[in-house]
Amino acid sequence: MKIGIACYPTYGGSGVVASELGIDLAKRGHEVHVFSYALPFRLRGFYENLYFHEIDVGSYPLFKYPPITLAAACKMIEIAEARGLDVLHVHYAIPWAVCAHLAREVVQESCRRLKIVTTLHGTDITLVGAEPQFFKMTKFGIERSDAVTAVSTYLSRETRKTFGFECPIDVIYNSVDSARFTPAAARCCRKHFAPNGEKIMLHVSNFRPVKNIPDVVKTFAQVRRQMPAKLLMAGDGPELPTARLLAKELGVEQDVVFLGNQESVEEILPCGDLFILPSAYESFGLAALEAMSCGLPVLATEIGGLGEVIAPGVDGWLCRVGDTECMAERAIDLLQNDAKRKKMGEAARKKAVEQFSPGRIVAQYEAVYERVLKADKACV
Ligand code: GMT
């Protein structure tokens, strides 16, 4: 098949899912064309059958806000016509689902059978897409798709509730490459960050408010009062200054290391003992799955799709949003009990390998493409 993939290039799960899917599809012999306004960070490197097309919004003095939606649609049209794309698979409804629809309206008659698959990732439904300034266009973009997929059952339910969407939604979970995200990766950084054998808690995110960053630091400060420990925080975003300030206010700044954006989190994750993700919303939690694949139990919140990834008491624990006492209690128990932590870490790894392998997930996307290509009508 000839497949176009549109996504955000920035640090975030939807760009990771789109990039890794593109690479896997190309390896399986499909011709893949990725559209974004910069090279997605997980797409670096050369892959046969995979082409990147940068969306150039240009500059014009009249445009305070360059019209990226139109520039993206134009790029999709150009490549769809030149290569005869079969499917445009967009990741995150806003604005990509609408761009794909515009592109299909404009392409030459010969490409009019171009199919659109939209994958919903999270805040395109639960936050941004539901806001009044985007609601109707998000709904339109979803409704004009030939197939809609969501990364969790929770998100598919939210889509029905928020947008009254009645067509089938395929739930296709995120995946993890367990050969790359593995506990076997070098543990050398452990000595560097915890020279006295302290236990290490880890957090990776793009530091947006939805990640509840202050709760990472608050939880760690409570743990630190009880035992020697270190907190590694990888990523960058609007909440980073707040986290730094809070670490200072709570007197734990010496034990918190801010690593900034990291391209290869798989080299850092195996250094940790426990992963913490106290999000206020999380449709799936790819960062948690990557940590699990590295053999870390996960401490998260009982919201969104996290319960579809983490089994409390088996491979992690879930606490109420904002309940840092619960998180700290669970963390201390796990960090002080090597056997229990090891058992949970092994269960986490096993689940990542057995249930979330890329092979399994890519096949589900391929089945969706095949289905829409066979169907005449939308909403199949
Ligand atoms: O929905 C978002 O905020 C953006 C998106 C991203 O690009 O990071 O994150 C979502 O997509 C990931 C991949 O499917 C999921 O694993 C994340 O849970 C989800 N984030 C949220 O729901 C906050």
CSV table of C-alpha atoms and ligand atoms in Angstrom, one decimal:
chain,number,residue,atom,x,y,z
A,1,MET,CA,0.0,0.0,0.0
A,2,LYS,CA,1.0,3.6,-0.4
A,3,ILE,CA,0.4,5.3,3.0
A,4,GLY,CA,0.6,9.0,4.0
A,5,ILE,CA,1.1,9.7,7.7
A,6,ALA,CA,0.6,13.1,9.3
A,7,CYS,CA,1.7,13.9,12.8
A,8,TYR,CA,3.3,16.4,15.2
A,9,PRO,CA,7.1,16.3,15.2
A,10,THR,CA,7.5,17.4,18.8
A,11,TYR,CA,8.2,15.4,21.9
A,12,GLY,CA,4.9,13.6,22.6
A,13,GLY,CA,3.3,10.2,22.2
A,14,SER,CA,1.3,10.8,19.0
A,15,GLY,CA,4.5,11.7,17.1
A,16,VAL,CA,6.2,8.7,18.5
A,17,VAL,CA,3.4,6.3,17.6
A,18,ALA,CA,3.1,7.8,14.1
A,19,SER,CA,6.9,7.6,13.5
A,20,GLU,CA,7.3,4.1,14.7
A,21,LEU,CA,4.3,2.9,12.8
A,22,GLY,CA,5.7,4.6,9.6
A,23,ILE,CA,9.0,2.8,10.1
A,24,ASP,CA,7.4,-0.6,10.7
A,25,LEU,CA,5.1,-0.2,7.7
A,26,ALA,CA,8.0,0.7,5.5
A,27,LYS,CA,9.9,-2.4,6.8
A,28,ARG,CA,6.9,-4.5,5.9
A,29,GLY,CA,7.2,-3.2,2.3
A,30,HIS,CA,4.6,-0.4,2.2
A,31,GLU,CA,5.6,2.9,0.7
A,32,VAL,CA,5.2,5.5,3.5
A,33,HIS,CA,5.2,9.3,3.2
A,34,VAL,CA,5.3,11.2,6.5
A,35,PHE,CA,4.0,14.8,6.7
A,36,SER,CA,5.0,17.2,9.4
A,37,TYR,CA,6.4,20.7,9.9
A,38,ALA,CA,9.7,19.3,11.1
A,39,LEU,CA,11.4,15.9,11.2
A,40,PRO,CA,9.7,13.9,14.0
A,41,PHE,CA,12.4,13.1,16.6
A,42,ARG,CA,11.9,9.3,16.4
A,43,LEU,CA,12.2,9.4,12.6
A,44,ARG,CA,15.8,10.2,12.4
A,45,GLY,CA,17.8,7.8,10.3
A,46,PHE,CA,17.4,6.2,6.9
A,47,TYR,CA,14.7,3.7,6.1
A,48,GLU,CA,14.0,2.3,2.7
A,49,ASN,CA,10.4,3.0,1.5
A,50,LEU,CA,10.0,5.9,3.9
A,51,TYR,CA,9.9,9.5,2.8
A,52,PHE,CA,9.6,12.7,4.8
A,53,HIS,CA,7.8,15.7,3.5
A,54,GLU,CA,8.2,18.9,5.4
A,55,ILE,CA,5.1,21.2,5.6
A,56,ASP,CA,6.5,24.6,4.8
A,57,VAL,CA,4.2,27.4,6.0
A,58,GLY,CA,6.5,30.1,4.6
A,59,SER,CA,6.3,33.6,5.9
A,60,TYR,CA,4.3,36.6,4.8
A,61,PRO,CA,4.0,39.9,6.7
A,62,LEU,CA,0.2,39.6,6.7
A,63,PHE,CA,0.2,36.3,8.5
A,64,LYS,CA,0.4,36.7,12.2
A,65,TYR,CA,-0.6,33.0,12.3
A,66,PRO,CA,0.6,31.2,9.2
A,67,PRO,CA,-2.2,28.9,7.8
A,68,ILE,CA,-0.6,25.5,8.5
A,69,THR,CA,-3.8,23.7,7.8
A,70,LEU,CA,-3.8,24.8,4.2
A,71,ALA,CA,0.0,24.3,3.8
A,72,ALA,CA,-0.4,20.7,5.1
A,73,ALA,CA,-3.4,20.0,2.8
A,74,CYS,CA,-1.3,21.3,-0.2
A,75,LYS,CA,1.6,19.0,0.7
A,76,MET,CA,-0.8,16.1,1.0
A,77,ILE,CA,-2.3,16.9,-2.4
A,78,GLU,CA,1.1,17.1,-4.0
A,79,ILE,CA,2.2,13.8,-2.8
A,80,ALA,CA,-1.1,12.0,-3.1
A,81,GLU,CA,-1.2,13.0,-6.8
A,82,ALA,CA,2.5,12.3,-7.5
A,83,ARG,CA,2.6,8.9,-5.8
A,84,GLY,CA,-1.0,7.8,-5.9
A,85,LEU,CA,-1.5,7.4,-2.2
A,86,ASP,CA,-4.1,4.9,-1.0
A,87,VAL,CA,-4.5,6.1,2.5
A,88,LEU,CA,-3.9,9.2,4.5
A,89,HIS,CA,-3.4,8.2,8.2
A,90,VAL,CA,-3.5,11.2,10.5
A,91,HIS,CA,-2.4,11.2,14.1
A,92,TYR,CA,-4.2,13.7,16.4
A,93,ALA,CA,-7.5,15.0,15.0
A,94,ILE,CA,-6.6,18.7,15.1
A,95,PRO,CA,-5.8,19.9,12.4
A,96,TRP,CA,-4.6,16.8,10.5
A,97,ALA,CA,-8.1,15.2,10.0
A,98,VAL,CA,-9.4,18.4,8.5
A,99,CYS,CA,-6.3,18.8,6.3
A,100,ALA,CA,-6.7,15.3,5.0
A,101,HIS,CA,-10.4,16.0,4.2
A,102,LEU,CA,-9.4,19.2,2.4
A,103,ALA,CA,-6.7,17.4,0.4
A,104,ARG,CA,-9.2,14.7,-0.7
A,105,GLU,CA,-11.6,17.4,-1.9
A,106,VAL,CA,-9.0,18.9,-4.1
A,107,VAL,CA,-7.0,16.0,-5.5
A,108,GLN,CA,-7.4,15.0,-9.1
A,109,GLU,CA,-10.3,12.8,-10.0
A,110,SER,CA,-7.9,9.8,-10.2
A,111,CYS,CA,-7.0,10.0,-6.5
A,112,ARG,CA,-10.5,10.7,-5.2
A,113,ARG,CA,-10.7,7.3,-3.6
A,114,LEU,CA,-8.0,8.3,-1.2
A,115,LYS,CA,-9.1,6.9,2.2
A,116,ILE,CA,-8.7,8.8,5.5
A,117,VAL,CA,-7.9,7.1,8.8
A,118,THR,CA,-7.8,9.2,11.9
A,119,THR,CA,-6.1,8.1,15.1
A,120,LEU,CA,-7.2,9.9,18.2
A,121,HIS,CA,-4.5,10.2,20.8
A,122,GLY,CA,-6.0,12.0,23.8
A,123,THR,CA,-6.2,15.7,24.3
A,124,ASP,CA,-7.5,16.1,20.7
A,125,ILE,CA,-10.7,14.7,22.3
A,126,THR,CA,-10.5,15.3,26.0
A,127,LEU,CA,-9.2,18.8,26.1
A,128,VAL,CA,-8.4,20.9,23.0
A,129,GLY,CA,-10.8,19.3,20.6
A,130,ALA,CA,-13.7,19.7,23.0
A,131,GLU,CA,-13.1,23.4,23.4
A,132,PRO,CA,-15.6,25.7,21.7
A,133,GLN,CA,-13.1,27.2,19.2
A,134,PHE,CA,-12.3,23.7,17.9
A,135,PHE,CA,-15.3,21.5,18.7
A,136,LYS,CA,-17.2,21.6,15.4
A,137,MET,CA,-14.1,21.2,13.2
A,138,THR,CA,-12.8,18.3,15.4
A,139,LYS,CA,-16.2,16.6,15.0
A,140,PHE,CA,-16.2,17.3,11.3
A,141,GLY,CA,-12.7,15.9,10.8
A,142,ILE,CA,-13.6,12.7,12.7
A,143,GLU,CA,-16.9,12.2,10.9
A,144,ARG,CA,-15.3,12.6,7.5
A,145,SER,CA,-12.7,9.9,8.2
A,146,ASP,CA,-13.3,6.5,6.6
A,147,ALA,CA,-12.1,4.9,9.9
A,148,VAL,CA,-11.3,6.2,13.3
A,149,THR,CA,-9.0,4.5,15.8
A,150,ALA,CA,-8.4,5.4,19.4
A,151,VAL,CA,-5.5,4.4,21.6
A,152,SER,CA,-7.7,3.1,24.4
A,153,THR,CA,-11.2,1.9,25.2
A,154,TYR,CA,-11.5,4.9,27.5
A,155,LEU,CA,-10.7,7.3,24.7
A,156,SER,CA,-13.2,5.7,22.3
A,157,ARG,CA,-15.9,6.1,25.0
A,158,GLU,CA,-14.9,9.7,25.5
A,159,THR,CA,-15.2,10.3,21.8
A,160,ARG,CA,-18.7,8.9,21.7
A,161,LYS,CA,-19.7,10.9,24.8
A,162,THR,CA,-18.2,14.2,23.7
A,163,PHE,CA,-18.9,14.2,20.0
A,164,GLY,CA,-21.9,11.9,19.8
A,165,PHE,CA,-19.9,9.9,17.3
A,166,GLU,CA,-21.7,6.7,16.3
A,167,CYS,CA,-19.5,5.0,13.8
A,168,PRO,CA,-17.3,2.1,14.9
A,169,ILE,CA,-14.0,3.1,16.6
A,170,ASP,CA,-11.1,0.6,16.4
A,171,VAL,CA,-9.2,0.5,19.7
A,172,ILE,CA,-5.5,0.0,18.8
A,173,TYR,CA,-3.2,0.4,21.7
A,174,ASN,CA,0.3,2.0,21.6
A,175,SER,CA,3.2,-0.4,21.2
A,176,VAL,CA,6.8,-0.7,22.4
A,177,ASP,CA,9.8,-2.2,20.8
A,178,SER,CA,10.9,-4.5,23.6
A,179,ALA,CA,14.3,-5.2,22.0
A,180,ARG,CA,15.1,-1.5,22.2
A,181,PHE,CA,13.4,-0.7,25.5
A,182,THR,CA,15.0,-3.4,27.6
A,183,PRO,CA,16.2,-3.9,31.2
A,184,ALA,CA,19.4,-5.2,29.6
A,185,ALA,CA,20.6,-1.8,28.5
A,186,ALA,CA,23.7,-0.4,30.2
A,187,ARG,CA,23.1,0.4,33.8
A,188,CYS,CA,26.2,2.6,34.0
A,189,CYS,CA,24.3,5.8,34.6
A,190,ARG,CA,23.0,4.4,37.9
A,191,LYS,CA,26.4,4.9,39.5
A,192,HIS,CA,26.6,8.4,38.2
A,193,PHE,CA,23.2,9.5,39.5
A,194,ALA,CA,23.1,7.4,42.7
A,195,PRO,CA,26.7,7.0,43.8
A,196,ASN,CA,25.7,5.8,47.3
A,197,GLY,CA,23.3,3.2,46.1
A,198,GLU,CA,20.2,5.4,46.5
A,199,LYS,CA,17.0,4.2,44.8
A,200,ILE,CA,16.0,6.1,41.6
A,201,MET,CA,12.6,7.3,40.7
A,202,LEU,CA,12.1,8.4,37.1
A,203,HIS,CA,9.7,10.6,35.2
A,204,VAL,CA,9.6,11.3,31.4
A,205,SER,CA,7.1,13.7,29.8
A,206,ASN,CA,6.8,16.9,27.9
A,207,PHE,CA,6.1,18.8,31.1
A,208,ARG,CA,2.6,20.0,30.1
A,209,PRO,CA,0.1,20.9,32.8
A,210,VAL,CA,-1.9,17.7,32.1
A,211,LYS,CA,1.1,15.7,33.4
A,212,ASN,CA,0.7,17.1,36.9
A,213,ILE,CA,4.4,17.7,37.2
A,214,PRO,CA,4.2,19.2,40.8
A,215,ASP,CA,2.9,15.9,42.0
A,216,VAL,CA,6.1,14.2,40.8
A,217,VAL,CA,8.2,16.5,43.0
A,218,LYS,CA,5.7,16.4,45.9
A,219,THR,CA,5.7,12.6,45.9
A,220,PHE,CA,9.4,12.4,45.7
A,221,ALA,CA,9.9,14.9,48.6
A,222,GLN,CA,7.8,12.6,50.8
A,223,VAL,CA,9.8,9.5,49.7
A,224,ARG,CA,13.1,11.4,50.3
A,225,ARG,CA,12.0,12.2,53.9
A,226,GLN,CA,11.9,8.4,54.6
A,227,MET,CA,14.9,7.1,52.6
A,228,PRO,CA,17.8,8.0,50.4
A,229,ALA,CA,16.6,8.4,46.9
A,230,LYS,CA,17.1,10.3,43.7
A,231,LEU,CA,14.6,11.6,41.1
A,232,LEU,CA,15.5,11.8,37.4
A,233,MET,CA,13.1,14.0,35.3
A,234,ALA,CA,13.6,13.8,31.5
A,235,GLY,CA,11.8,16.2,29.2
A,236,ASP,CA,11.1,19.9,28.9
A,237,GLY,CA,8.0,22.0,28.7
A,238,PRO,CA,6.0,24.7,30.4
A,239,GLU,CA,5.9,23.1,33.8
A,240,LEU,CA,9.7,22.8,34.1
A,241,PRO,CA,10.3,26.1,36.0
A,242,THR,CA,7.6,25.2,38.4
A,243,ALA,CA,9.2,21.8,39.1
A,244,ARG,CA,12.6,23.4,39.7
A,245,LEU,CA,11.1,25.9,42.1
A,246,LEU,CA,9.1,23.3,44.0
A,247,ALA,CA,12.1,21.0,44.3
A,248,LYS,CA,14.0,24.0,45.9
A,249,GLU,CA,11.0,24.9,48.2
A,250,LEU,CA,10.6,21.3,49.4
A,251,GLY,CA,14.4,21.1,50.1
A,252,VAL,CA,15.1,18.2,47.6
A,253,GLU,CA,16.8,20.1,44.8
A,254,GLN,CA,20.1,18.2,45.5
A,255,ASP,CA,18.4,15.0,44.8
A,256,VAL,CA,16.4,15.9,41.7
A,257,VAL,CA,18.2,15.9,38.3
A,258,PHE,CA,16.5,17.6,35.4
A,259,LEU,CA,17.8,15.9,32.3
A,260,GLY,CA,16.1,18.1,29.6
A,261,ASN,CA,14.8,16.6,26.4
A,262,GLN,CA,16.3,13.2,25.7
A,263,GLU,CA,16.1,11.5,22.3
A,264,SER,CA,17.1,8.1,23.6
A,265,VAL,CA,15.0,7.5,26.8
A,266,GLU,CA,15.7,3.8,26.4
A,267,GLU,CA,19.2,4.5,27.7
A,268,ILE,CA,17.9,6.2,30.8
A,269,LEU,CA,14.9,4.2,31.8
A,270,PRO,CA,16.8,1.0,32.8
A,271,CYS,CA,18.7,3.1,35.3
A,272,GLY,CA,15.6,3.6,37.4
A,273,ASP,CA,13.8,1.6,40.0
A,274,LEU,CA,10.3,3.0,39.7
A,275,PHE,CA,8.5,5.2,37.1
A,276,ILE,CA,6.0,7.8,38.1
A,277,LEU,CA,3.3,9.3,36.0
A,278,PRO,CA,0.7,11.3,38.1
A,279,SER,CA,-1.2,12.8,35.1
A,280,ALA,CA,-4.5,14.5,35.4
A,281,TYR,CA,-5.5,13.0,32.0
A,282,GLU,CA,-3.8,10.2,30.1
A,283,SER,CA,-5.5,8.4,27.3
A,284,PHE,CA,-3.0,5.6,27.3
A,285,GLY,CA,0.4,6.5,28.8
A,286,LEU,CA,3.1,5.5,26.2
A,287,ALA,CA,5.9,6.7,28.6
A,288,ALA,CA,4.6,4.2,31.2
A,289,LEU,CA,4.6,1.4,28.7
A,290,GLU,CA,8.2,2.2,27.7
A,291,ALA,CA,9.2,2.1,31.3
A,292,MET,CA,7.4,-1.2,31.8
A,293,SER,CA,9.3,-2.6,28.9
A,294,CYS,CA,12.5,-1.7,30.6
A,295,GLY,CA,11.4,-3.7,33.7
A,296,LEU,CA,10.2,-0.8,35.9
A,297,PRO,CA,6.9,-1.0,37.9
A,298,VAL,CA,4.8,2.2,37.3
A,299,LEU,CA,3.1,4.4,39.8
A,300,ALA,CA,0.3,6.3,38.0
A,301,THR,CA,-3.2,7.8,38.5
A,302,GLU,CA,-6.4,5.9,38.1
A,303,ILE,CA,-7.7,8.0,35.2
A,304,GLY,CA,-8.2,7.6,31.5
A,305,GLY,CA,-6.7,4.6,29.8
A,306,LEU,CA,-3.9,4.0,32.4
A,307,GLY,CA,-5.9,1.1,33.9
A,308,GLU,CA,-5.8,-0.6,30.5
A,309,VAL,CA,-2.0,-0.6,30.7
A,310,ILE,CA,-1.2,-1.0,34.4
A,311,ALA,CA,-2.6,-3.7,36.6
A,312,PRO,CA,-2.5,-2.5,40.2
A,313,GLY,CA,-0.6,-4.8,42.5
A,314,VAL,CA,0.8,-6.8,39.5
A,315,ASP,CA,3.0,-4.4,37.5
A,316,GLY,CA,2.4,-1.1,39.3
A,317,TRP,CA,-0.1,0.9,41.4
A,318,LEU,CA,-2.8,3.5,40.6
A,319,CYS,CA,-3.7,6.3,43.0
A,320,ARG,CA,-6.4,9.0,42.8
A,321,VAL,CA,-5.3,12.2,40.9
A,322,GLY,CA,-3.6,14.5,43.4
A,323,ASP,CA,-3.2,11.9,46.1
A,324,THR,CA,0.6,12.2,46.6
A,325,GLU,CA,0.3,10.5,50.0
A,326,CYS,CA,-0.9,7.4,48.3
A,327,MET,CA,1.8,7.7,45.7
A,328,ALA,CA,4.5,8.2,48.3
A,329,GLU,CA,3.3,5.3,50.4
A,330,ARG,CA,3.3,2.9,47.4
A,331,ALA,CA,6.7,4.2,46.2
A,332,ILE,CA,8.4,3.8,49.6
A,333,ASP,CA,7.0,0.3,49.9
A,334,LEU,CA,8.3,-0.7,46.5
A,335,LEU,CA,11.7,1.0,46.8
A,336,GLN,CA,12.3,-0.6,50.2
A,337,ASN,CA,11.3,-4.0,49.1
A,338,ASP,CA,13.7,-5.3,46.4
A,339,ALA,CA,11.9,-8.7,45.9
A,340,LYS,CA,8.5,-7.1,45.5
A,341,ARG,CA,9.8,-4.5,43.1
A,342,LYS,CA,11.7,-7.1,41.0
A,343,LYS,CA,8.6,-9.3,40.7
A,344,MET,CA,6.5,-6.3,39.6
A,345,GLY,CA,9.2,-5.1,37.2
A,346,GLU,CA,9.3,-8.6,35.6
A,347,ALA,CA,5.5,-8.7,35.3
A,348,ALA,CA,5.7,-5.2,33.6
A,349,ARG,CA,8.3,-6.4,31.1
A,350,LYS,CA,6.4,-9.6,30.4
A,351,LYS,CA,3.2,-7.6,29.7
A,352,ALA,CA,5.0,-5.2,27.4
A,353,VAL,CA,6.6,-8.0,25.4
A,354,GLU,CA,3.5,-10.2,25.2
A,355,GLN,CA,0.7,-7.7,24.8
A,356,PHE,CA,2.1,-4.5,23.2
A,357,SER,CA,4.6,-5.7,20.6
A,358,PRO,CA,4.8,-3.6,17.4
A,359,GLY,CA,4.2,-6.6,15.2
A,360,ARG,CA,0.8,-7.2,16.8
A,361,ILE,CA,-0.2,-3.5,16.7
A,362,VAL,CA,1.0,-2.7,13.1
A,363,ALA,CA,-1.1,-5.7,11.9
A,364,GLN,CA,-4.2,-4.1,13.4
A,365,TYR,CA,-3.5,-0.8,11.5
A,366,GLU,CA,-2.9,-2.7,8.3
A,367,ALA,CA,-6.3,-4.5,8.8
A,368,VAL,CA,-8.0,-1.1,9.1
A,369,TYR,CA,-6.3,0.2,5.9
A,370,GLU,CA,-7.4,-3.0,4.0
A,371,ARG,CA,-10.9,-2.7,5.3
A,372,VAL,CA,-11.4,1.0,4.3
A,373,LEU,CA,-9.8,0.3,0.9
A,374,LYS,CA,-12.4,-2.4,0.2
A,375,ALA,CA,-15.3,-0.4,1.4
A,376,ASP,CA,-17.3,2.1,-0.8
A,377,LYS,CA,-18.8,4.2,1.9
A,378,ALA,CA,-17.3,6.0,4.8
A,379,CYS,CA,-17.9,4.9,8.4
A,380,VAL,CA,-17.0,1.2,8.0
B,1,GMT,O1,-3.1,14.0,23.6
B,1,GMT,C1,-2.1,14.6,23.8
B,1,GMT,O2,-1.9,15.5,24.7
B,1,GMT,C2,-1.0,14.5,22.9
B,1,GMT,C3,-0.4,13.1,22.7
B,1,GMT,C4,1.0,13.4,22.4
B,1,GMT,O3,1.3,13.7,21.3
B,1,GMT,O4,1.8,13.2,23.4
B,1,GMT,O5,-0.5,12.3,23.9
B,1,GMT,C5,-1.4,11.2,23.9
B,1,GMT,O6,-1.0,10.3,22.9
B,1,GMT,C6,-0.1,9.2,23.4
B,1,GMT,C7,0.1,8.3,22.2
B,1,GMT,O7,-1.1,7.7,21.8
B,1,GMT,C8,-0.7,8.6,24.6
B,1,GMT,O8,0.2,7.5,25.0
B,1,GMT,C9,-0.8,9.6,25.7
B,1,GMT,O9,-1.4,9.0,26.8
B,1,GMT,C10,-1.7,10.8,25.2
B,1,GMT,N1,-1.6,11.9,26.2
B,1,GMT,C11,-2.7,12.2,26.9
B,1,GMT,O10,-3.8,11.7,26.9
B,1,GMT,C12,-2.4,13.4,27.9
